[in-house]
Structure formats: structure tokens, C-alpha cells
Amino acid sequence: MLLVLPFIWQVGGIPFVNEVALRPFGMPFPMVWQMAGVVFASTVFALVFHLDRRAGLEEEEAAFIIATAPAGGAA
């Protein structure tokens, strides 16, 4: 569910951001909004990664890889 937030940031903010005439750092505001969206999305991905590790997803993935590995070595 958290992974929806970057999408909402990018798509949901368009109607509001396009009308802003502010020019932070000399750049158009929509461009600054997009760059802030990249930082926001990275933060959300890091949070999801951290939550997955806490929930034990790595052990689950390792068990899946072992269970689905071809028998007899390399293909």
C-alpha cells in the first residue's frame, strides 16, 4: 500500500503544481516538484525495504530459491 504514495505524488499533484508560478532555485516549480518526488519515492522504497526485512522476507525468499532450484546443479 505504501508503494502507491509515489504514484499519487506524481499524478495527484499535477493539477495543483502546474498552476504554481513560484521558481525555487531558478527552476520552474513543476520541475522542483518532480525532483522532490524522486526523493520522496526513494524514501518510500527504503521504508518498504526496511519493513520487509523486519518482517523476515529475506528468509522467505531464500527458502523459495532453495525450494525452486533445479536439482543436480547448474543448467
PDB file of C-alpha atoms in Angstrom:
ATOM      1  CA  MET A   1       0.000   0.000   0.000  1.00  0.00           C
ATOM      2  CA  LEU A   2       2.893   2.361   0.682  1.00  0.00           C
ATOM      3  CA  LEU A   3       4.106   1.950  -2.892  1.00  0.00           C
ATOM      4  CA  VAL A   4       1.042   3.823  -4.131  1.00  0.00           C
ATOM      5  CA  LEU A   5       2.198   7.041  -2.469  1.00  0.00           C
ATOM      6  CA  PRO A   6       4.864   7.991  -5.084  1.00  0.00           C
ATOM      7  CA  PHE A   7       2.277   7.461  -7.827  1.00  0.00           C
ATOM      8  CA  ILE A   8      -0.189   9.686  -6.008  1.00  0.00           C
ATOM      9  CA  TRP A   9       2.582  12.276  -5.552  1.00  0.00           C
ATOM     10  CA  GLN A  10       3.303  12.389  -9.275  1.00  0.00           C
ATOM     11  CA  VAL A  11      -0.195  12.083 -10.732  1.00  0.00           C
ATOM     12  CA  GLY A  12      -2.331  13.536  -7.971  1.00  0.00           C
ATOM     13  CA  GLY A  13      -0.299  16.713  -7.657  1.00  0.00           C
ATOM     14  CA  ILE A  14      -0.290  17.673 -11.329  1.00  0.00           C
ATOM     15  CA  PRO A  15      -3.454  19.826 -11.266  1.00  0.00           C
ATOM     16  CA  PHE A  16      -2.124  21.833  -8.338  1.00  0.00           C
ATOM     17  CA  VAL A  17       1.551  22.017  -9.257  1.00  0.00           C
ATOM     18  CA  ASN A  18       1.126  23.225 -12.835  1.00  0.00           C
ATOM     19  CA  GLU A  19      -0.514  26.444 -11.656  1.00  0.00           C
ATOM     20  CA  VAL A  20       2.245  27.465  -9.226  1.00  0.00           C
ATOM     21  CA  ALA A  21       4.342  30.363 -10.546  1.00  0.00           C
ATOM     22  CA  LEU A  22       6.993  30.054  -7.837  1.00  0.00           C
ATOM     23  CA  ARG A  23      10.554  29.455  -9.139  1.00  0.00           C
ATOM     24  CA  PRO A  24      12.643  27.906  -6.361  1.00  0.00           C
ATOM     25  CA  PHE A  25      16.362  27.755  -7.219  1.00  0.00           C
ATOM     26  CA  GLY A  26      15.510  29.493 -10.501  1.00  0.00           C
ATOM     27  CA  MET A  27      13.689  26.415 -11.825  1.00  0.00           C
ATOM     28  CA  PRO A  28      10.004  26.055 -12.674  1.00  0.00           C
ATOM     29  CA  PHE A  29       8.031  24.697  -9.744  1.00  0.00           C
ATOM     30  CA  PRO A  30       6.800  21.559 -11.576  1.00  0.00           C
ATOM     31  CA  MET A  31      10.432  20.559 -12.153  1.00  0.00           C
ATOM     32  CA  VAL A  32      11.246  21.021  -8.467  1.00  0.00           C
ATOM     33  CA  TRP A  33       8.092  19.037  -7.649  1.00  0.00           C
ATOM     34  CA  GLN A  34       9.302  16.154  -9.841  1.00  0.00           C
ATOM     35  CA  MET A  35      12.758  16.162  -8.240  1.00  0.00           C
ATOM     36  CA  ALA A  36      11.190  16.185  -4.779  1.00  0.00           C
ATOM     37  CA  GLY A  37       9.058  13.272  -5.971  1.00  0.00           C
ATOM     38  CA  VAL A  38      12.190  11.265  -6.753  1.00  0.00           C
ATOM     39  CA  VAL A  39      13.468  11.859  -3.223  1.00  0.00           C
ATOM     40  CA  PHE A  40      10.040  11.018  -1.795  1.00  0.00           C
ATOM     41  CA  ALA A  41       9.784   7.810  -3.847  1.00  0.00           C
ATOM     42  CA  SER A  42      13.288   6.762  -2.773  1.00  0.00           C
ATOM     43  CA  THR A  43      12.344   7.316   0.847  1.00  0.00           C
ATOM     44  CA  VAL A  44       9.176   5.238   0.463  1.00  0.00           C
ATOM     45  CA  PHE A  45      11.125   2.418  -1.250  1.00  0.00           C
ATOM     46  CA  ALA A  46      13.703   2.447   1.562  1.00  0.00           C
ATOM     47  CA  LEU A  47      10.912   2.276   4.130  1.00  0.00           C
ATOM     48  CA  VAL A  48       9.254  -0.652   2.338  1.00  0.00           C
ATOM     49  CA  PHE A  49      12.616  -2.442   2.083  1.00  0.00           C
ATOM     50  CA  HIS A  50      13.218  -1.917   5.803  1.00  0.00           C
ATOM     51  CA  LEU A  51       9.734  -3.137   6.728  1.00  0.00           C
ATOM     52  CA  ASP A  52      10.160  -6.220   4.526  1.00  0.00           C
ATOM     53  CA  ARG A  53      13.470  -7.076   6.203  1.00  0.00           C
ATOM     54  CA  ARG A  54      11.892  -6.673   9.640  1.00  0.00           C
ATOM     55  CA  ALA A  55       9.057  -8.967   8.622  1.00  0.00           C
ATOM     56  CA  GLY A  56      11.531 -11.701   7.602  1.00  0.00           C
ATOM     57  CA  LEU A  57      11.011 -11.526   3.857  1.00  0.00           C
ATOM     58  CA  GLU A  58      14.684 -12.369   3.147  1.00  0.00           C
ATOM     59  CA  GLU A  59      14.371 -15.749   4.853  1.00  0.00           C
ATOM     60  CA  GLU A  60      11.177 -16.418   2.951  1.00  0.00           C
ATOM     61  CA  GLU A  61      12.885 -15.555  -0.362  1.00  0.00           C
ATOM     62  CA  ALA A  62      15.884 -17.757   0.485  1.00  0.00           C
ATOM     63  CA  ALA A  63      13.564 -20.686   1.268  1.00  0.00           C
ATOM     64  CA  PHE A  64      11.741 -20.101  -2.023  1.00  0.00           C
ATOM     65  CA  ILE A  65      15.003 -20.080  -4.006  1.00  0.00           C
ATOM     66  CA  ILE A  66      16.133 -23.323  -2.361  1.00  0.00           C
ATOM     67  CA  ALA A  67      12.752 -24.943  -2.945  1.00  0.00           C
ATOM     68  CA  THR A  68      12.643 -23.958  -6.623  1.00  0.00           C
ATOM     69  CA  ALA A  69      16.320 -24.541  -7.503  1.00  0.00           C
ATOM     70  CA  PRO A  70      16.849 -27.203 -10.168  1.00  0.00           C
ATOM     71  CA  ALA A  71      18.123 -30.472  -8.789  1.00  0.00           C
ATOM     72  CA  GLY A  72      21.534 -31.631  -9.970  1.00  0.00           C
ATOM     73  CA  GLY A  73      23.399 -28.300 -10.168  1.00  0.00           C
ATOM     74  CA  ALA A  74      23.792 -25.775 -12.960  1.00  0.00           C
ATOM     75  CA  ALA A  75      21.687 -25.955 -16.078  1.00  0.00           C
TER      76      ALA A  75
END
